[in-house]
Coordinates of C-alpha atoms in Angstrom, one line a residue:
X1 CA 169.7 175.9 95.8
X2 CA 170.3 172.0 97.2
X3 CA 172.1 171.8 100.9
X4 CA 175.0 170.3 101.2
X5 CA 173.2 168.2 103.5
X6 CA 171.2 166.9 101.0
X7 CA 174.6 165.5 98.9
X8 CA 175.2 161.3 99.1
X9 CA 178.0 160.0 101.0
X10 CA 179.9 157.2 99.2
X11 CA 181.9 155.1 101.8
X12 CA 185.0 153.6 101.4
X13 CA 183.3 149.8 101.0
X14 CA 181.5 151.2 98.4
X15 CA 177.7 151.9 100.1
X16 CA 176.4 155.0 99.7
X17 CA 174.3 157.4 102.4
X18 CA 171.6 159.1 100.6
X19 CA 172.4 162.8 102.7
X20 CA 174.7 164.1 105.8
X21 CA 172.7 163.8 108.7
X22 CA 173.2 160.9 110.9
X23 CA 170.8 159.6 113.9
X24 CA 174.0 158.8 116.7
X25 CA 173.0 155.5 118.8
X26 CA 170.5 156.5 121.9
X27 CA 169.9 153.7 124.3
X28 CA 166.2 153.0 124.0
X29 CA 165.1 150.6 126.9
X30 CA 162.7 148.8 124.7
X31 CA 163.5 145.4 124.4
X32 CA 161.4 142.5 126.2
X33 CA 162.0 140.7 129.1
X34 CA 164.3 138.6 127.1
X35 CA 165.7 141.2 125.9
X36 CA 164.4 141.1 121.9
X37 CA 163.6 143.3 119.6
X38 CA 159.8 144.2 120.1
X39 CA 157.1 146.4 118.2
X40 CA 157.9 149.7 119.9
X41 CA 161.4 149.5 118.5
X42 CA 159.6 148.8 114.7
X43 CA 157.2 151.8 115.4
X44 CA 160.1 154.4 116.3
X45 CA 162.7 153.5 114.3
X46 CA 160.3 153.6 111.3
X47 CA 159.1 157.0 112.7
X48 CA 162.6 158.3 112.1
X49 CA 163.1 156.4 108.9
X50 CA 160.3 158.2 107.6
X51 CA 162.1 161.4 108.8
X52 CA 164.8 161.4 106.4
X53 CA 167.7 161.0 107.9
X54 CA 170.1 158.7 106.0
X55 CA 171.6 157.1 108.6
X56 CA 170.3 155.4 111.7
X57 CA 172.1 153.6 114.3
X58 CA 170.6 151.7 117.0
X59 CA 171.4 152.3 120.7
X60 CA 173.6 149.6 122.6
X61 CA 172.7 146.5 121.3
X62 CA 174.6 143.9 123.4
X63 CA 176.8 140.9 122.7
X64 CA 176.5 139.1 126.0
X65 CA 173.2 139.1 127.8
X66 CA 175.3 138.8 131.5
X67 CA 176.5 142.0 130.5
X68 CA 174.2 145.1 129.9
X69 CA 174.0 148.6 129.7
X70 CA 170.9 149.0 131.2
X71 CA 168.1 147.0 131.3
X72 CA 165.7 147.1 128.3
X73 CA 169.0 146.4 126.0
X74 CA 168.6 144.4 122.9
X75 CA 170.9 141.7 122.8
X76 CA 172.1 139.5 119.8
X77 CA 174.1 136.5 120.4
X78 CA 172.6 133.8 118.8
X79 CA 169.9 133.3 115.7
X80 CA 167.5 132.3 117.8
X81 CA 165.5 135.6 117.3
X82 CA 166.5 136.4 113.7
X83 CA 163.0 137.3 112.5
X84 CA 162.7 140.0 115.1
X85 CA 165.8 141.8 114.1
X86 CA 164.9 141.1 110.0
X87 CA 161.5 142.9 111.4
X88 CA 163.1 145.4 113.1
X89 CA 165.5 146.3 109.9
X90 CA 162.9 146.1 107.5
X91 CA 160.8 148.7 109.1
X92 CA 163.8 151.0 109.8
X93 CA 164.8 151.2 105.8
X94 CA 161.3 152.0 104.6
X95 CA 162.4 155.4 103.0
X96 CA 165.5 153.3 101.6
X97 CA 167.8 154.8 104.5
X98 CA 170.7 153.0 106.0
X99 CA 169.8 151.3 109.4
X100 CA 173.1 150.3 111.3
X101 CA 173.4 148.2 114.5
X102 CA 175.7 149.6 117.5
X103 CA 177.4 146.5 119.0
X104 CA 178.4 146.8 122.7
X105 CA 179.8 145.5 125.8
X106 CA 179.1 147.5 128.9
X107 CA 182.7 146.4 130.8
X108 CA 182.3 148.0 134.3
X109 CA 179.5 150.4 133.3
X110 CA 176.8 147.2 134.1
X111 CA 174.7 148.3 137.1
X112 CA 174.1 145.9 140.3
X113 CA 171.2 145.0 139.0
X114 CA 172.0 143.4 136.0
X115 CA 175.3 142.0 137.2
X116 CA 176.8 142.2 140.8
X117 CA 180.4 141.3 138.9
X118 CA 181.0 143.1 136.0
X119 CA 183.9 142.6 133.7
X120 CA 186.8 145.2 133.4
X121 CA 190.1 145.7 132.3
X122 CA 191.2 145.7 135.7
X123 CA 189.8 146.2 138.9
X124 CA 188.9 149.7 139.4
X125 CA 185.4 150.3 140.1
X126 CA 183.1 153.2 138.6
X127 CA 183.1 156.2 141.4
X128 CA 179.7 156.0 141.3
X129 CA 179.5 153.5 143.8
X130 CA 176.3 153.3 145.1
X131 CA 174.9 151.7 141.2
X132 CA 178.0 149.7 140.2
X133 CA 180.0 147.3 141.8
X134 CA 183.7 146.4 141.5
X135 CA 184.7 144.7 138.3
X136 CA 186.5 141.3 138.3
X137 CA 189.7 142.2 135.6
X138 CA 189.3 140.1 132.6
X139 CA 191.1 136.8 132.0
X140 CA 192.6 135.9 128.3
X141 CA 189.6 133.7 127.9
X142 CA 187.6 136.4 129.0
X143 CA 189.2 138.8 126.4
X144 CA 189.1 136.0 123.4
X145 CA 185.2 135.2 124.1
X146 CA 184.3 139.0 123.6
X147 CA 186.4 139.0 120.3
X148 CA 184.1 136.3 119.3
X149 CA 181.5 137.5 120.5
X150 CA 181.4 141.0 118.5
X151 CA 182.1 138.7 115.3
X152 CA 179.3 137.1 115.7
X153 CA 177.1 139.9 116.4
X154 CA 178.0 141.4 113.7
X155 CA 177.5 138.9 111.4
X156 CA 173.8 137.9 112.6
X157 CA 173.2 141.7 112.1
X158 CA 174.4 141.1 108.7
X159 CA 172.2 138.2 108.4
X160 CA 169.5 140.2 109.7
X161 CA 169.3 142.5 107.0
X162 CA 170.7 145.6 108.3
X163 CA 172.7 147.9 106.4
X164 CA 175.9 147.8 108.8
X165 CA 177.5 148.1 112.3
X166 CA 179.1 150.3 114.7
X167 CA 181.4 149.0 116.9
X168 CA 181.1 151.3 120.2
X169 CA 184.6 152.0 121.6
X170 CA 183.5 155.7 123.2
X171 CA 181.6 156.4 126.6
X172 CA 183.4 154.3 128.9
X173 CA 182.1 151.2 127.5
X174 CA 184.3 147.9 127.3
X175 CA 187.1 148.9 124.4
X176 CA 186.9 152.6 125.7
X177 CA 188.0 151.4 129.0
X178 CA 190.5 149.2 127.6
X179 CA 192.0 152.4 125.8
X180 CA 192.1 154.3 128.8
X181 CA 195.5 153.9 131.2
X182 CA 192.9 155.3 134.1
X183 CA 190.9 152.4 134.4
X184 CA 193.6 149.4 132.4
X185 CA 196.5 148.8 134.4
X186 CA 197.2 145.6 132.8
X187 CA 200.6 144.5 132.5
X188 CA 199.8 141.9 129.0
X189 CA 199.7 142.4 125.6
X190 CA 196.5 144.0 126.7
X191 CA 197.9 147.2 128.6
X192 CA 200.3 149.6 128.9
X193 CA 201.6 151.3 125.6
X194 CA 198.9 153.1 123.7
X195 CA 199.3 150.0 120.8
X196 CA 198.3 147.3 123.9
X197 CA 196.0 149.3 125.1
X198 CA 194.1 149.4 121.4
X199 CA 194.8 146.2 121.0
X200 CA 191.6 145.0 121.6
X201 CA 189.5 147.6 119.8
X202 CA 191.7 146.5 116.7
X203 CA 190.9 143.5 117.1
X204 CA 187.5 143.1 116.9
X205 CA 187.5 145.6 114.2
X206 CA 189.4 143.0 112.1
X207 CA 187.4 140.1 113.4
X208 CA 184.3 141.9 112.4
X209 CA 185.7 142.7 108.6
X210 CA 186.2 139.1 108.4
X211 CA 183.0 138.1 109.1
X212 CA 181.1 141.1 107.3
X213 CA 183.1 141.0 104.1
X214 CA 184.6 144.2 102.0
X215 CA 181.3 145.1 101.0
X216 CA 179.7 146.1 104.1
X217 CA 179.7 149.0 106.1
X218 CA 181.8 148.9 109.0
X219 CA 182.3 152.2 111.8
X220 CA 184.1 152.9 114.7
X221 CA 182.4 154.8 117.4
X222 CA 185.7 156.9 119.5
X223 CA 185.9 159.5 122.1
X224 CA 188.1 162.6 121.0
X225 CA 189.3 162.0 124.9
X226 CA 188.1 160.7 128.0
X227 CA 187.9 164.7 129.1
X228 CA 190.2 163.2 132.4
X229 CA 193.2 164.0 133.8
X230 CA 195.5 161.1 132.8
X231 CA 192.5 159.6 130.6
X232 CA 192.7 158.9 127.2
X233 CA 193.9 161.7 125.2
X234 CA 193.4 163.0 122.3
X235 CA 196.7 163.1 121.3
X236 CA 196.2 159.2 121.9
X237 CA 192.8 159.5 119.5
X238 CA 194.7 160.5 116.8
X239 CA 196.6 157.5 116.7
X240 CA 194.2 155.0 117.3
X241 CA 192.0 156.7 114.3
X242 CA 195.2 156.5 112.1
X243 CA 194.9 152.8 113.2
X244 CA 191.3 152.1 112.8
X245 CA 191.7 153.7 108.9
X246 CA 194.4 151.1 108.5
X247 CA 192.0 148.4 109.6
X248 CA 190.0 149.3 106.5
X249 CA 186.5 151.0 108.2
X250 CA 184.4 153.0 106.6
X251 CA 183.6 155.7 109.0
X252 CA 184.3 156.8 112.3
X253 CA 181.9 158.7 114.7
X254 CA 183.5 161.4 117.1
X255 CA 182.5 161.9 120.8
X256 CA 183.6 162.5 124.1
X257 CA 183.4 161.4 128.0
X258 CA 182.1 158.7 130.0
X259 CA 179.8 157.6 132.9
X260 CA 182.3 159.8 135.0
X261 CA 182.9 162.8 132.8
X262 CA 179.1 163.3 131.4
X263 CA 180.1 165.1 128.5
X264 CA 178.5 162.0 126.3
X265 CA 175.3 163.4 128.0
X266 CA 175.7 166.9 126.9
X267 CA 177.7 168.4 129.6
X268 CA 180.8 170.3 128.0
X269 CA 183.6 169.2 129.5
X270 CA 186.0 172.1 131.8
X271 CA 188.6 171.3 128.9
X272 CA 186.7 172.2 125.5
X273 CA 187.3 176.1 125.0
X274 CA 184.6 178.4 125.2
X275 CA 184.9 179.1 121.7
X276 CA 183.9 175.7 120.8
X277 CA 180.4 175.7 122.5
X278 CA 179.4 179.1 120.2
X279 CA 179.8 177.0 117.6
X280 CA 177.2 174.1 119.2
X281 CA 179.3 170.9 118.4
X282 CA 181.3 170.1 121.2
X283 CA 183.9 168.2 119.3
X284 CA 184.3 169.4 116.3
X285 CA 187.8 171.3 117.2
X286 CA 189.0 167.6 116.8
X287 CA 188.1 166.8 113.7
X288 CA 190.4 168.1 111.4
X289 CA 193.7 166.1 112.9
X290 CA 191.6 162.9 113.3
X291 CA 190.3 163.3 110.2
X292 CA 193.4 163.8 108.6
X293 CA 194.8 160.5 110.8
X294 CA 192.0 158.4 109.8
X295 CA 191.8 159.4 106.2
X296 CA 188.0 157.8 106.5
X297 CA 184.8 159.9 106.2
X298 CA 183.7 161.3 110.1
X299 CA 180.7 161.9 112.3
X300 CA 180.5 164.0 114.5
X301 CA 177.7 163.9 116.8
X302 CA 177.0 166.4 120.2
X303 CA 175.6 169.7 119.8
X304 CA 174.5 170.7 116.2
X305 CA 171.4 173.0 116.6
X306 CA 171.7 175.0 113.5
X307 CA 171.8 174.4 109.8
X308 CA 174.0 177.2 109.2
X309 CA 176.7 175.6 111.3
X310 CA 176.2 171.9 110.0
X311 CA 176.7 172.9 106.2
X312 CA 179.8 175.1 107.6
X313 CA 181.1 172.2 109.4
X314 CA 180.3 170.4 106.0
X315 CA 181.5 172.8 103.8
X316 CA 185.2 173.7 105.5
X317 CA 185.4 169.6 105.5
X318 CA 185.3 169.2 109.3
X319 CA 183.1 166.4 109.1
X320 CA 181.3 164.2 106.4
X321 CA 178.2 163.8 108.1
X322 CA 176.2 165.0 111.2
X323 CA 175.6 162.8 113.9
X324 CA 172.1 164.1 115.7
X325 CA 170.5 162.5 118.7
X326 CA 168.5 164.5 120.9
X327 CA 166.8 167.0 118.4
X328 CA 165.2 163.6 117.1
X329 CA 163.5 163.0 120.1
X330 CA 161.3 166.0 120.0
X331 CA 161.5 166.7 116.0
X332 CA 161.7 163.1 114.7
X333 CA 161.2 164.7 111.0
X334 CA 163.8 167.7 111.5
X335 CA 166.3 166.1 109.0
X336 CA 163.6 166.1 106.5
X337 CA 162.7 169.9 107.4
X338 CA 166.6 170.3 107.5
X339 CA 166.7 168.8 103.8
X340 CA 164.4 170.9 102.4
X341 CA 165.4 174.2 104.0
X342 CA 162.8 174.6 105.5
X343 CA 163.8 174.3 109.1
X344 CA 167.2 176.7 110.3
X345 CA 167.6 175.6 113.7
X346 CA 167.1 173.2 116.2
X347 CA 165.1 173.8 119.2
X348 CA 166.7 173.4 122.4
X349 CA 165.1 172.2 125.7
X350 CA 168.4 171.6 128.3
X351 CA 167.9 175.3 129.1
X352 CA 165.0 174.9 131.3
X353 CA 165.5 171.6 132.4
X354 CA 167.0 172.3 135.3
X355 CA 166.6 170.8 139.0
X356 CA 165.9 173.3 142.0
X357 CA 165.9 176.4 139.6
X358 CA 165.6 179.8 141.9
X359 CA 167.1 178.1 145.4
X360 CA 170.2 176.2 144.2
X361 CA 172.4 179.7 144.2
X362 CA 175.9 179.1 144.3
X363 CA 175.6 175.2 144.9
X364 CA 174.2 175.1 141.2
X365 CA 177.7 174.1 139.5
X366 CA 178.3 171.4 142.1
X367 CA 178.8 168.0 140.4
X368 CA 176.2 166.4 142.6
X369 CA 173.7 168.8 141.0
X370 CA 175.4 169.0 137.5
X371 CA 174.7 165.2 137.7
X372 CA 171.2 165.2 138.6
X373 CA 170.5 168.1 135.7
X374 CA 172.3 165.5 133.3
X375 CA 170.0 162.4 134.5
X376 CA 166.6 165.0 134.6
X377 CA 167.9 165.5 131.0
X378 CA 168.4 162.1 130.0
X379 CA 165.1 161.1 131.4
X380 CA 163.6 163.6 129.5
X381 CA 164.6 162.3 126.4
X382 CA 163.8 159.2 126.8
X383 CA 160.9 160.0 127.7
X384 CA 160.2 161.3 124.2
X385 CA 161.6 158.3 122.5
X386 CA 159.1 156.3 124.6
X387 CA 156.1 157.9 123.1
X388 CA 157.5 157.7 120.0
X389 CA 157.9 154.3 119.9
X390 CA 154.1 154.2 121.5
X391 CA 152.8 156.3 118.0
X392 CA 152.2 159.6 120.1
X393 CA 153.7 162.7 119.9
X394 CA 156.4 164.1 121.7
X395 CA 155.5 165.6 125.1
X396 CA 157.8 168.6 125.5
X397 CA 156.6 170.2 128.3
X398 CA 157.4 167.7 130.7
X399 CA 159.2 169.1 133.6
X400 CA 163.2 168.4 134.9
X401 CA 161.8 166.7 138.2
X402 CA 159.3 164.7 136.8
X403 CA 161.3 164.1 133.8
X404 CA 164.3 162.2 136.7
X405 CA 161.3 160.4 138.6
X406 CA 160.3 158.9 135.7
X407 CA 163.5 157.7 134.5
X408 CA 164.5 156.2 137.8
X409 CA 161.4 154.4 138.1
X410 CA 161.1 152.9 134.3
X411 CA 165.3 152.1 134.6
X412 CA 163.9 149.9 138.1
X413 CA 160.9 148.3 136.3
X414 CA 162.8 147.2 133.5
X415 CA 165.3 145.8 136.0
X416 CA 162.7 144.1 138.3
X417 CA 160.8 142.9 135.4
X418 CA 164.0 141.1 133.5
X419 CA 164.9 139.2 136.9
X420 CA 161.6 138.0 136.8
X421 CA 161.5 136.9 133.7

């Protein structure tokens, strides 16, 4: 008997996904010193074409090389480079797959060292001080450039040969913070009411259709909420997915948190019912109403582990397609095993990575620590996607302390290495 993961998508612009299982974007770290595409990003992203997931997306690639997430980003802004992105597409369709480009600005979430003046909203600065500094608030030149500047991203990754693009408005990132009254205490047409505050993510969207056409895929990426007290809400989700349907995408990817509410790293935030975790995917109480709002086919991407609870998610028309990231790290052909039934559930390696294990006691669910077991996490994982992206196979042993050394050094090497460029 077929899955229901195996059953095509047909978007509303009229592309079709060949199944229901989604590679979400994973920042990678793999670009050049010049921040281009390079032959590690070919190698993995073909790995995981050849693992039969129908849709990949890229991690941040980045309109504005002042601006990054982290060093190692791709950036597109110009044609310069063309032929290293048409490389880079080609060898992420080669099992006729669709290969979409995330396009991002990181707003505040750019570390001192890319940019010691990062652009914001306003002026309110990322708690964690020590790694970012305080954002200059954007000007109405400033806001008009980055308009322009996703357009023409997104029409070079057209040009490129890609399938389609994302437009990341989740995590924190420039049009996240925008939506969230937390961090924009603008005044303008740009803050304030919920409709200023999405004013900008709008925007873009319809500056992006215009350059893309009808005919190509367009998404959304959207927190279900910031998981903050006073953040963006997602009472204030379901209207902005109501608007983005308006706009005319074709799908919209559900998540959650930011850089200071790690739930976007896989820590549950205090707020999502205990209930919800059993059932792994830690947004997936949302889907229904912003489903319903959006009236577009939905991702949702954090915590699917089982195939049981995908094709239930599936089946009860929760979602149209499952977003996975980190399962695709270790198991880069799982939605291949997933496809052919042959695989029922996900391994799981967050359990033991955990810092100071046996002598943290009580101190264990402090944040300090609860952050350091997200980073350990994180630099496990992209750890994996390294050697992927070297030909080799995934090393899952590797331990939670080595696992954050390594990740802290490689995040200052690519840093070092850029300003030297």
């Amino acid at each position: 008997m077929s899955t229901l993961l195996a059953q095509p998508l047909r978007l509303p612009c009229g592309a079709t996904l060949p199944n229901r299982l989604g590679k979400s974007a994973m920042t990678e770290g793999l670009a050049d010193a010049q921040d281009r595409p390079t032959p590690a990003l070919d190698t993995l992203y073909r790995t995981w074409s050849e693992g039969g997931t129908g849709l990949l997306l890229t991690g941040n690639v980045m309109i504005d090389k002042r601006y990054l997430e982290r060093a190692g980003n791709v950036v597109l802004e110009d044609d310069r480079d063309l032929d290293l992105f048409k490389r880079w597409a080609a060898a992420g369709t080669v099992k006729g797959n669709h290969f979409w480009v995330q396009l991002s600005h990181p707003g505040r979430q750019c570390a001192k060292l890319i940019n010691t003046q990062p652009l914001a909203p306003s002026d309110v600065q990322l708690k964690l001080l020590a790694w970012y500094a305080q954002p200059r608030p954007m000007t109405e030149a400033d806001i008009q450039e980055v308009i322009q500047r996703f357009a023409r991203s997104a029409a070079l990754v057209k040009a490129a040969g890609f399938t389609g693009v994302q437009i990341h408005g989740a995590h924190g990132y420039l049009l996240s913070q925008f939506l969230n009254p937390l961090v924009n205490r603008r005044t303008d047409q740009w803050g304030g009411s919920l409709e200023n505050r999405a004013r900008l993510l709008r925007t873009v969207v319809r500056e992006v259709r215009q350059v893309v056409g009808p005919d190509f895929p367009l998404a959304v990426k959207l927190n279900s909420s910031d998981f903050q007290k006073g953040g963006f809400s997602f009472e204030e989700c379901v209207q902005v997915a109501q608007w983005l349907g308006e706009e005319g995408i074709d799908l919209l990817e559900i998540s959650g948190g930011n850089y200071e509410q790690l739930s976007l790293l896989g820590m549950p935030a205090q707020e999502v019912r205990d209930s919800t975790r059993k059932r792994e995917a830690y947004f997936i109480e949302y889907a229904r109403r912003i489903k319903d709002a959006a009236k577009v086919p939905l991702m949702i991407t954090g915590g699917f582990r089982s195939r049981e609870v995908m094709e239930q998610a599936l089946a009860d028309g929760e979602t149209d397609l499952i977003g996975l990231a980190r399962p695709l790290c270790t198991h880069p052909d799982c939605a291949q095993q997933l496809l052919d039934q042959k695989l029922n559930a996900l391994d799981d390696y967050e359990h033991r990575l955990v810092l100071g294990q046996g002598w943290l006691g009580n101190n264990s669910r402090s944040s300090s620590i609860r952050g350091l077991n997200a980073l350990a996490q994180v630099g496990y994982y992209y750890w994996q996607i390294i050697r992927l992206a070297r030909g080799l196979a995934p090393q899952t042993e590797l331990g939670a302390w080595r696992a954050l050394g390594r990740h802290m050094w490689n995040d200052f090497r690519l840093s070092r290495r850029r300003r030297g460029a």
